[in-house]
Amino acid sequence: MTTFLLETRQADVLKVLVAHLDEVTKVLVVTNSPLNSIVSVHKEEPLLDYYFSTILPKVIGSAVGPEKEKKQLIWVSLIFRMLCWFLLHDWNKDDKCGVPPDLKGSRMPVFIG
């Protein structure tokens, strides 16, 4: 997936990303929206259902043929990366992960790839 995204034109990836963020932001503004009401422990399934049934069609828009397929591939690749990030960062709330004192307030750049 990373290779695919790296080989795809940056402008194409950004168009899909901006369209996705635009649609998600529109939904999150509404207090009782489906995305704001997902509170279950197993939030991934309702989130993905909503993303694939509602957000993806809006991101694709009126694109057809190869353009539609390209947008879908980019979007699915980004969603896959998001899910991987979720798996890495969905900690148990009872876990304690303290920040070492020497890192608090640090301005050291961090790469998240």
XYZ file of C-alpha atoms in Angstrom, residues 25-110:
86
model
C -15.796 17.180 9.062
C -19.278 17.987 7.743
C -20.628 14.957 9.593
C -18.723 15.612 12.828
C -20.099 19.154 13.088
C -23.571 17.684 13.632
C -23.790 16.698 17.306
C -26.061 13.679 16.834
C -24.440 12.447 13.617
C -23.708 8.739 13.137
C -19.973 9.305 13.632
C -20.496 11.213 16.886
C -22.804 8.537 18.260
C -20.438 5.562 17.839
C -19.590 4.759 21.442
C -19.357 0.981 21.463
C -16.207 -0.843 22.418
C -16.192 -2.350 18.932
C -16.361 0.956 17.072
C -14.484 -0.225 13.994
C -17.405 -2.035 12.338
C -19.948 0.830 12.511
C -17.215 3.292 11.538
C -16.229 1.283 8.466
C -19.863 0.676 7.529
C -20.474 4.414 7.577
C -17.238 5.221 5.758
C -17.869 2.735 2.945
C -21.604 3.380 2.546
C -21.647 7.167 2.986
C -18.205 8.803 2.886
C -16.657 6.834 -0.008
C -19.448 7.632 -2.514
C -19.139 11.331 -1.664
C -15.353 11.243 -2.054
C -15.684 9.514 -5.440
C -18.300 12.030 -6.544
C -19.170 11.844 -10.223
C -15.912 10.169 -11.285
C -16.301 7.243 -13.697
C -14.076 4.611 -15.250
C -10.339 4.738 -14.511
C -10.679 7.982 -12.516
C -13.262 6.368 -10.208
C -11.099 3.279 -9.760
C -8.038 5.413 -9.013
C -9.910 7.424 -6.361
C -11.252 4.229 -4.798
C -7.777 2.668 -4.642
C -6.300 5.782 -3.061
C -9.143 6.047 -0.552
C -9.015 2.357 0.428
C -5.223 2.582 0.806
C -5.574 5.557 3.130
C -8.328 3.848 5.133
C -6.121 0.756 5.458
C -3.345 2.936 6.856
C -5.849 4.535 9.235
C -6.916 1.107 10.505
C -3.300 0.108 11.069
C -2.824 3.308 13.049
C -5.979 2.518 15.059
C -4.635 -0.922 15.921
C -1.351 0.549 17.103
C -2.923 3.340 19.144
C -6.111 1.854 20.572
C -4.741 1.364 24.051
C -6.637 0.144 27.060
C -7.696 3.253 28.998
C -6.505 1.598 32.213
C -2.959 1.359 30.850
C -0.675 4.053 32.118
C 1.775 5.430 29.611
C 3.592 8.274 31.276
C 5.757 10.659 29.351
C 9.307 10.687 30.699
C 10.100 14.073 32.284
C 13.000 14.695 29.893
C 10.587 14.512 26.916
C 7.898 16.847 28.276
C 7.888 20.048 26.282
C 10.382 18.606 23.817
C 10.424 20.195 20.379
C 12.158 17.209 18.817
C 10.540 16.470 15.440
C 8.763 13.130 15.222
